[in-house]
Amino acid sequence: LAGNKGNVFTGAQAAYETPDTLFGYPLMFSDRSPGLGTTGDLMLCDLSYYLIKDGSGPFVAISPHVHFTTNRSVIKIFWNVDGEPWLSAPLPLEGSVANTVSPFVILQA
C-alpha cells in the first residue's frame, strides 16, 4: 500500500520509534479479532467514541488451598470494567438518509 505522497506502508516504521500507520491512522493488532478474510478482520475505529466505565472493586481474595503442599498462598486482586460504543447506530449525513457516518466501520467478508 502506498499513501498519496508515495510513502509505502511497512512494518519497518517501528525502527524509527513511530507507530505503524495506514495512511496516517495508527494500527493496532489484536489476537481477539476474527480470522483473515472474515467479517470484522479489519475495522476502522475512532476510540474516542468508546465509553469505558469502572465497575465495582477492587476486590482482594486470598487462597491457601491452591498451593497447599508447597506452603504458599495465592492472592488475587481484580475489579470490574465495562465499555460500549457511545453511538448505537450510524448517523445520517445532513440532507441524506442513504449516506451515513460512524466512528466504527467494519469490513465485510
PDB file of C-alpha atoms in Angstrom, residues 28-45 105-109:
ATOM      1  CA  MET A  28      -3.437  -1.811  16.474  1.00  0.00           C
ATOM      2  CA  PHE A  29      -3.253  -5.577  16.250  1.00  0.00           C
ATOM      3  CA  SER A  30      -5.293  -7.970  18.368  1.00  0.00           C
ATOM      4  CA  ASP A  31      -5.297 -11.727  18.792  1.00  0.00           C
ATOM      5  CA  ARG A  32      -9.021 -11.467  19.544  1.00  0.00           C
ATOM      6  CA  SER A  33     -10.097 -10.358  16.056  1.00  0.00           C
ATOM      7  CA  PRO A  34     -11.658 -12.848  13.605  1.00  0.00           C
ATOM      8  CA  GLY A  35      -9.524 -14.727  11.094  1.00  0.00           C
ATOM      9  CA  LEU A  36      -8.319 -13.091   7.895  1.00  0.00           C
ATOM     10  CA  GLY A  37     -10.997 -12.985   5.199  1.00  0.00           C
ATOM     11  CA  THR A  38     -13.959 -12.971   7.603  1.00  0.00           C
ATOM     12  CA  THR A  39     -16.252 -10.152   8.674  1.00  0.00           C
ATOM     13  CA  GLY A  40     -14.528  -7.975  11.250  1.00  0.00           C
ATOM     14  CA  ASP A  41     -10.948  -8.895  10.376  1.00  0.00           C
ATOM     15  CA  LEU A  42     -10.331  -5.223   9.569  1.00  0.00           C
ATOM     16  CA  MET A  43     -12.010  -2.404  11.500  1.00  0.00           C
ATOM     17  CA  LEU A  44     -11.596   1.360  11.364  1.00  0.00           C
ATOM     18  CA  CYS A  45     -12.343   2.718  14.840  1.00  0.00           C
ATOM     19  CA  VAL A 105     -16.529   0.782  10.394  1.00  0.00           C
ATOM     20  CA  ILE A 106     -16.235  -2.998   9.987  1.00  0.00           C
ATOM     21  CA  LEU A 107     -15.064  -4.564   6.726  1.00  0.00           C
ATOM     22  CA  GLN A 108     -17.470  -7.210   5.428  1.00  0.00           C
ATOM     23  CA  ALA A 109     -16.139 -10.579   4.225  1.00  0.00           C
TER      24      ALA A 109
END
